[in-house]
Amino acid sequence: MKQATESRRGDPLLVISDLTKRFGEFTANDGISLELEPGEIHAILGENGAGKSTLMKMIYGVLKPDSGTLKWRGKPVILHNPAHARALGIGMVFQHFSLFESLTVAENISLAIPETVKLLRSRIAEVSTRYGLPVDPDALVHKLAMGQRQRVEITRCLLQEPQLIIMDEPTSVLPPSAVPILFETIRKLAASGCAVLFISHKLEEIRSLCHKATVMRAGRIVATVDPAVESSASLAKLMIGRDIPHPSRSAAKPSDVPALSLHNLTLAPDDPFGTRLDDISLQVRPGEIVGIAGVSGNGQRELAAVLSGEQPLPAKQNGSVRLFGGDCGHSDCGHRRAQGMAFVPEDRNGRGSVAEMTLEQNALLTGYARNLVAYGFVRNAAVSKFAQDCIHEMDVRCSGGDAEARSLSGGNLQKFIVGRELALKPKILVASQPTWGVDIGAASAIRQRLVDLRDEGVAILIISDELEELVEIADRVHALFRGSLSPSIERGDVTDELIGSYMAGNFSPEKLSVEVSGP
Amino acid sequence: MDTLTFLLSGTLLAATPLLIAALGELVTEKSGVLNLSIEGMMALGAVTGFIVATASGSYWLALLAGGVAAAALAAVFGFVVLVTLGNQVASGIAVGILGIGLSGLIGRPYESSTIAPMHELPIPFLSNVPVIGPGLFDHVALVYCAPLLAVATWWLLRSTKVGLVIRAVGEAPEAAHAIGYNVVLVRFCAVLYGGFCAGIAGAFISIASATLWSDGIIAGRGWIVVALVVFGTWRSGRVAIGAYLFGMTTLAGLLVQSTGIAIPSQVLTSVPYIVTIIAIAMLSMDPQRIRLNAPVSLGQIYHEAK
């Protein structure tokens, strides 16, 4: 009889009461209570540092609560570790991917699932076709783009057939065309009785997908609402406690001479799994923002590497990359930075920053030219001030300039890196995914800074998976598809249909395919 | 015995303990722990093996005892670096010195005594082939086991679940913890295994190749083992090539000296190190390969979130 009541639908699957977690003086979660029913898609909304991740880690057994209780299917449980949580039927898709880079996709998945790699291969193929998450089981993870890695994470989680899936910002790296497919997956899971905890800062997504939303601010729950009856603006207001500004922008007044230009750039990748850049021509003029849209894995990484100088062109290839008219295809990152170029790389850990170094040391890494070094000696006071300015300017939440980069949450580190590059006062800024993982309030602040910078006459190129971001701030948008660049669409002419068809290759008949979610 | 036979046979004898210990260290390092106390563990294995062989007359028991003694020392090391989170480099050196001191103490009554060498196990037919036969196929069983162990280690790390877990723990301990593996336990087992291999290698030296005990008998071989793993870019095959190359150049040096050519002996003794480093460095010039094989978290303290 006990079992009958347990399995009756409508009884809560998970009940959390009064959960509290402190890190030293800082209270990350303060008396959190919530209930989750089978088949419910429940959103957790909140800014960076609101305590969403801490809460999820406690539900998944990574962290132990200081006080409060968890009830799973009616019984109080103390989760010892993630394996315990998984055994109970709780799965998680992480925001910072918990994948092993030197292993293949199938090996990664087999670590979480008690099955041989050989048998898994067919199950991976089955799940990935059923849920529209194409992955190559034999690909090495370190060669995959962020969006592809997330597909691996989601596939791995689905293969464990959980009763509750925690998804930490799952759409943040998916192309727009794949988001509805993921939502279809989530709805199918919910229909089969699986509950989903969906963490996102994309309010429209939450409104269209979720049954209930819990809004967190500064470690506490501020509201539990039905997202369908709320507006995006009202959700945002609950979340950040005030209205969010949209970037104000005036018409672009670009000058005629391009600051940065590519001329018929064709480049075979070094990496056998990379994308070949195919006859790309592009101009960015001072005082305009040019956006590159596209599904990740279509050459964004390669294009960014060519622009930054990380991937210099072969010696015989002249004139393909020009800075203020001068050939710079062979010069390295340092030379290009010296000419007034700044970069925000896609990969904030490893390219954008060094995890083990403090923020001050990270600031010095690209800020050295701003009078931070004298006669070969680091001017510590100046470095410290430079880092403080970046932290203050971008409202980076951290313990100070001596905090290690890895101690910051992803969004906060991103804000710091963007702030550092902006503080270099560049003439040309190339930014890949400038607001990846950054919460809504801070993202709109970053976008406003980019627009302001444009008005000061800086040439800005933004490579982004987030179409809304490009639509919001770019003056012209290109799409990248399998290494080819579409013609640009002027701001006024951008429609979802047009840019969507460009992103699917409709500008380049010979490469066109019916595939929706890219290679 | 002609020169070639002497060279082949001596190479195998010199390389076998290096290879066995290095394959153990390889597994330890793949799990993310840098064990610099191999020298001490080999010394402890050597003395324990020697005493057990002298007392019992069973050489197999002696090898086992050497392995167990060194594994016990490895447990101390594992406790210090994995439970009390000591720095791996400093703790490794300290535990290594402890092992050397301990072996000197235990071995005092046996100082400079000798023992009958372990019985050879000639392989039928093959050992009768002229020159090569006595050189390659007339040895104690462990000499044949070493290359098999290299293949087994390669297979373990490449194709088994256990190997996958070890690599995962060595690459991203936080991620391994997040998907439910006990990082400390996996690493502890890898440390014990590495210690066990080092102990067997040490016992091999005292009862099968040198056939004597004297303080300092390991003579830096433990450090060569650590170097072989690093220069072999954490791949069993390259570690094996390095070990045999080192053994061969050591023997070649002896041969050159015996011909009476006037090269200072210091130059000759340094040749094996130089040749091994150059050869393995050339084999492993591809940075992508190193990236794929090097355990990312090697030597880092892993602190589990509570």
Coordinates of C-alpha atoms in Angstrom, one line a residue, chain A residues 33-318:
Chain A
S33 CA 12.0 25.3 0.0
L34 CA 10.4 23.9 -3.1
E35 CA 8.4 21.0 -4.4
L36 CA 8.6 19.1 -7.6
E37 CA 6.1 16.8 -9.1
P38 CA 6.7 14.0 -11.6
G39 CA 6.4 15.3 -15.2
E40 CA 6.9 18.9 -14.1
I41 CA 9.2 21.3 -15.9
H42 CA 10.3 23.7 -13.2
A43 CA 12.4 26.7 -14.0
I44 CA 14.9 28.1 -11.6
L45 CA 15.6 31.8 -12.4
G46 CA 18.2 34.0 -11.0
E47 CA 21.2 36.2 -11.7
N48 CA 24.8 35.0 -11.4
G49 CA 25.5 34.4 -7.7
A50 CA 21.9 34.1 -6.8
G51 CA 22.6 30.6 -5.6
K52 CA 21.0 28.5 -8.4
S53 CA 24.2 26.4 -8.9
T54 CA 24.6 25.8 -5.2
L55 CA 21.1 24.6 -4.9
M56 CA 21.4 22.3 -7.9
K57 CA 24.7 20.9 -6.5
M58 CA 23.0 20.0 -3.3
I59 CA 20.1 18.3 -5.1
Y60 CA 22.7 16.3 -7.1
G61 CA 24.8 15.4 -4.1
V62 CA 27.9 17.4 -5.0
L63 CA 27.5 19.6 -2.0
K64 CA 26.1 18.8 1.4
P65 CA 23.6 21.3 2.9
D66 CA 24.4 22.8 6.3
S67 CA 20.8 22.5 7.4
G68 CA 17.4 21.6 5.9
T69 CA 16.0 18.3 4.4
L70 CA 15.5 16.7 1.1
K71 CA 12.6 14.2 0.5
W72 CA 12.8 12.0 -2.5
R73 CA 9.6 10.2 -3.4
G74 CA 8.3 10.7 0.1
K75 CA 11.3 9.5 2.0
P76 CA 13.9 11.8 3.6
V77 CA 17.3 11.3 2.0
I78 CA 20.8 12.5 2.6
L79 CA 22.7 12.5 -0.6
H80 CA 26.2 11.3 -0.1
N81 CA 27.6 11.9 -3.5
P82 CA 26.5 12.2 -7.1
A83 CA 26.6 8.5 -7.6
H84 CA 24.0 8.2 -4.9
A85 CA 21.9 10.8 -6.5
R86 CA 22.1 9.0 -9.9
A87 CA 21.2 5.7 -8.3
L88 CA 18.0 7.4 -7.0
G89 CA 17.3 8.6 -10.5
I90 CA 18.6 12.2 -10.4
G91 CA 20.6 13.2 -13.5
M92 CA 22.3 16.5 -14.3
V93 CA 23.5 18.3 -17.4
F94 CA 26.2 20.7 -16.3
Q95 CA 26.9 24.2 -17.4
H96 CA 30.6 23.8 -17.1
F97 CA 30.8 20.6 -19.0
S98 CA 32.0 17.7 -16.9
L99 CA 33.6 16.0 -19.8
F100 CA 37.0 14.5 -20.2
E101 CA 38.7 16.2 -23.1
S102 CA 41.2 13.5 -24.0
L103 CA 38.6 10.8 -24.2
T104 CA 36.1 10.0 -27.0
V105 CA 32.4 10.8 -26.8
A106 CA 31.6 7.1 -26.3
E107 CA 34.3 6.7 -23.6
N108 CA 33.0 9.7 -21.8
I109 CA 29.5 8.4 -21.8
S110 CA 30.6 4.9 -20.7
L111 CA 32.1 6.4 -17.6
A112 CA 28.7 7.3 -16.4
I113 CA 26.9 4.2 -17.6
P114 CA 27.7 0.6 -16.8
E115 CA 27.9 -0.7 -20.3
T116 CA 30.7 -1.4 -22.7
V117 CA 31.8 1.2 -25.2
K118 CA 30.8 -1.1 -28.1
L119 CA 27.2 -1.6 -26.9
L120 CA 26.9 2.1 -26.0
R121 CA 27.6 3.2 -29.5
S122 CA 24.3 1.9 -30.8
R123 CA 22.4 3.3 -27.8
I124 CA 24.1 6.7 -28.3
A125 CA 23.0 6.7 -32.0
E126 CA 19.5 5.7 -31.0
V127 CA 19.1 8.4 -28.4
S128 CA 20.7 11.0 -30.5
T129 CA 18.4 10.5 -33.4
R130 CA 15.4 10.2 -31.3
Y131 CA 16.1 13.5 -29.5
G132 CA 17.7 15.2 -32.4
L133 CA 21.1 15.5 -30.8
P134 CA 23.6 14.3 -33.4
V135 CA 26.9 13.3 -31.9
D136 CA 29.8 11.2 -33.3
P137 CA 30.6 8.5 -30.7
D138 CA 34.2 8.3 -31.8
A139 CA 35.1 12.0 -31.8
L140 CA 37.6 13.2 -29.2
V141 CA 35.8 15.7 -27.0
H142 CA 38.6 18.3 -27.1
K143 CA 38.0 18.7 -30.8
L144 CA 34.3 19.4 -30.3
A145 CA 32.8 22.9 -30.2
M146 CA 30.9 24.0 -27.1
G147 CA 27.5 23.2 -28.7
Q148 CA 28.6 19.8 -29.6
R149 CA 29.9 19.1 -26.2
Q150 CA 26.6 20.0 -24.6
R151 CA 24.9 17.5 -26.9
V152 CA 27.2 14.9 -25.4
E153 CA 26.3 16.0 -21.9
I154 CA 22.6 15.8 -22.6
T155 CA 22.9 12.4 -24.4
R156 CA 24.9 11.1 -21.4
C157 CA 22.2 12.2 -19.0
L158 CA 19.4 10.8 -21.1
L159 CA 21.0 7.4 -21.4
Q160 CA 20.8 7.1 -17.6
E161 CA 17.0 7.2 -17.8
P162 CA 16.6 9.5 -14.9
Q163 CA 13.3 10.5 -13.1
L164 CA 14.6 14.0 -12.5
I165 CA 17.0 15.9 -14.8
I166 CA 18.7 19.1 -13.7
M167 CA 19.6 21.2 -16.7
D168 CA 22.0 24.1 -16.0
E169 CA 21.6 26.7 -18.7
P170 CA 21.1 24.0 -21.4
T171 CA 20.3 26.3 -24.3
S172 CA 23.1 28.7 -23.7
V173 CA 25.3 27.0 -26.3
L174 CA 22.7 25.6 -28.6
P175 CA 21.9 27.1 -32.0
P176 CA 18.5 28.7 -32.3
S177 CA 17.3 25.9 -34.6
A178 CA 18.2 23.3 -32.1
V179 CA 16.4 24.9 -29.2
P180 CA 12.9 23.8 -30.3
I181 CA 14.2 20.3 -30.8
L182 CA 15.6 20.3 -27.3
F183 CA 12.3 21.6 -25.9
E184 CA 10.5 18.8 -27.8
T185 CA 12.9 16.4 -26.0
I186 CA 12.2 18.0 -22.6
R187 CA 8.5 17.9 -23.2
K188 CA 8.6 14.2 -24.3
L189 CA 10.6 13.5 -21.1
A190 CA 8.1 15.3 -19.0
A191 CA 5.2 13.5 -20.7
S192 CA 6.8 10.3 -19.7
G193 CA 6.8 11.4 -16.0
C194 CA 10.3 12.7 -15.7
A195 CA 10.6 16.0 -13.9
V196 CA 13.0 18.6 -15.2
L197 CA 14.7 21.4 -13.3
F198 CA 15.5 24.0 -15.9
I199 CA 17.9 26.7 -15.1
S200 CA 18.0 29.5 -17.6
H201 CA 18.3 33.2 -17.9
K202 CA 16.4 33.3 -21.2
L203 CA 13.0 34.4 -20.1
E204 CA 11.2 33.7 -23.3
E205 CA 12.3 30.1 -23.2
I206 CA 11.1 29.7 -19.6
R207 CA 7.7 31.2 -20.6
S208 CA 7.2 28.8 -23.5
L209 CA 8.5 25.7 -21.8
C210 CA 8.1 25.6 -18.0
H211 CA 5.1 24.9 -15.9
K212 CA 6.3 26.7 -12.8
A213 CA 9.2 29.1 -12.1
T214 CA 11.0 29.7 -8.9
V215 CA 12.9 33.0 -8.8
M216 CA 16.0 33.4 -6.7
R217 CA 17.8 36.5 -5.6
A218 CA 20.8 36.7 -3.3
G219 CA 20.4 33.1 -2.0
R220 CA 16.7 33.3 -1.2
I221 CA 13.5 32.5 -3.1
V222 CA 11.7 35.8 -4.0
A223 CA 8.8 34.3 -5.8
T224 CA 7.2 31.1 -7.3
V225 CA 5.1 32.0 -10.3
D226 CA 3.4 30.5 -13.3
P227 CA 5.7 31.7 -16.1
A228 CA 3.0 31.5 -18.8
V229 CA 1.0 34.3 -17.2
E230 CA 4.0 36.5 -16.5
S231 CA 5.7 38.7 -19.0
S232 CA 9.4 38.6 -19.7
A233 CA 9.6 42.0 -18.3
S234 CA 7.9 41.1 -15.0
L235 CA 10.1 37.9 -14.7
A236 CA 13.2 40.0 -15.2
K237 CA 12.1 42.5 -12.7
L238 CA 11.5 39.8 -10.1
M239 CA 14.9 38.3 -10.8
I240 CA 17.1 41.4 -10.7
G241 CA 14.8 43.5 -8.5
R242 CA 14.5 46.4 -11.0
D243 CA 13.7 47.0 -14.6
I244 CA 16.3 46.0 -17.1
P245 CA 17.4 48.6 -19.6
H246 CA 17.7 47.8 -23.3
P247 CA 20.7 49.2 -25.0
S248 CA 19.9 52.6 -26.5
R249 CA 21.4 53.0 -29.9
S250 CA 21.5 55.6 -32.6
A251 CA 22.0 54.8 -36.3
A252 CA 25.6 53.8 -37.1
K253 CA 27.8 56.4 -38.7
P254 CA 30.6 54.2 -40.0
S255 CA 33.5 55.8 -41.8
D256 CA 34.3 54.5 -45.3
V257 CA 37.8 53.0 -44.7
P258 CA 37.6 49.5 -43.2
A259 CA 39.6 48.9 -40.1
L260 CA 39.5 45.2 -40.4
S261 CA 39.0 43.3 -43.7
L262 CA 39.2 39.8 -45.1
H263 CA 39.7 39.3 -48.8
N264 CA 38.9 35.9 -50.3
L265 CA 40.3 34.1 -47.3
T266 CA 40.5 30.4 -47.8
L267 CA 42.3 28.2 -45.2
A268 CA 42.4 24.5 -44.6
P269 CA 42.3 23.6 -41.0
D270 CA 45.3 22.2 -39.1
D271 CA 43.0 20.1 -37.1
P272 CA 41.6 17.2 -39.1
F273 CA 38.2 17.8 -37.6
G274 CA 38.2 21.5 -38.0
T275 CA 36.3 23.5 -40.6
R276 CA 37.8 24.8 -43.8
L277 CA 37.3 28.5 -44.3
D278 CA 36.1 29.0 -47.8
D279 CA 36.6 32.3 -49.7
I280 CA 35.6 34.6 -46.9
S281 CA 35.4 38.3 -47.6
L282 CA 34.4 40.7 -44.8
Q283 CA 34.8 44.3 -43.9
V284 CA 34.4 46.0 -40.5
R285 CA 34.5 49.8 -40.5
P286 CA 35.1 52.1 -37.6
G287 CA 31.8 52.9 -35.9
E288 CA 29.9 49.8 -36.8
I289 CA 29.1 46.5 -35.2
V290 CA 29.2 43.5 -37.6
G291 CA 27.7 40.3 -36.3
I292 CA 28.5 36.8 -37.4
A293 CA 25.6 34.4 -36.8
G294 CA 25.7 30.7 -37.2
V295 CA 25.5 27.4 -35.5
S296 CA 28.6 26.6 -33.6
G297 CA 31.0 24.3 -35.4
N298 CA 30.6 26.0 -38.7
G299 CA 34.0 27.7 -38.7
Q300 CA 33.6 30.3 -35.9
R301 CA 36.6 29.0 -34.0
E302 CA 38.8 28.9 -37.1
L303 CA 37.6 32.4 -38.1
A304 CA 38.3 33.8 -34.7
A305 CA 41.8 32.2 -34.7
V306 CA 42.7 33.8 -38.0
L307 CA 41.5 37.2 -36.9
S308 CA 43.3 37.1 -33.5
G309 CA 46.5 35.9 -35.0
E310 CA 46.4 32.6 -33.1
Q311 CA 46.4 30.9 -36.5
P312 CA 48.8 32.9 -38.8
L313 CA 48.3 32.4 -42.5
P314 CA 50.8 30.4 -44.6
A315 CA 53.7 32.4 -45.8
K316 CA 52.6 32.5 -49.4
Q317 CA 49.1 33.7 -48.7
N318 CA 49.2 37.5 -48.8

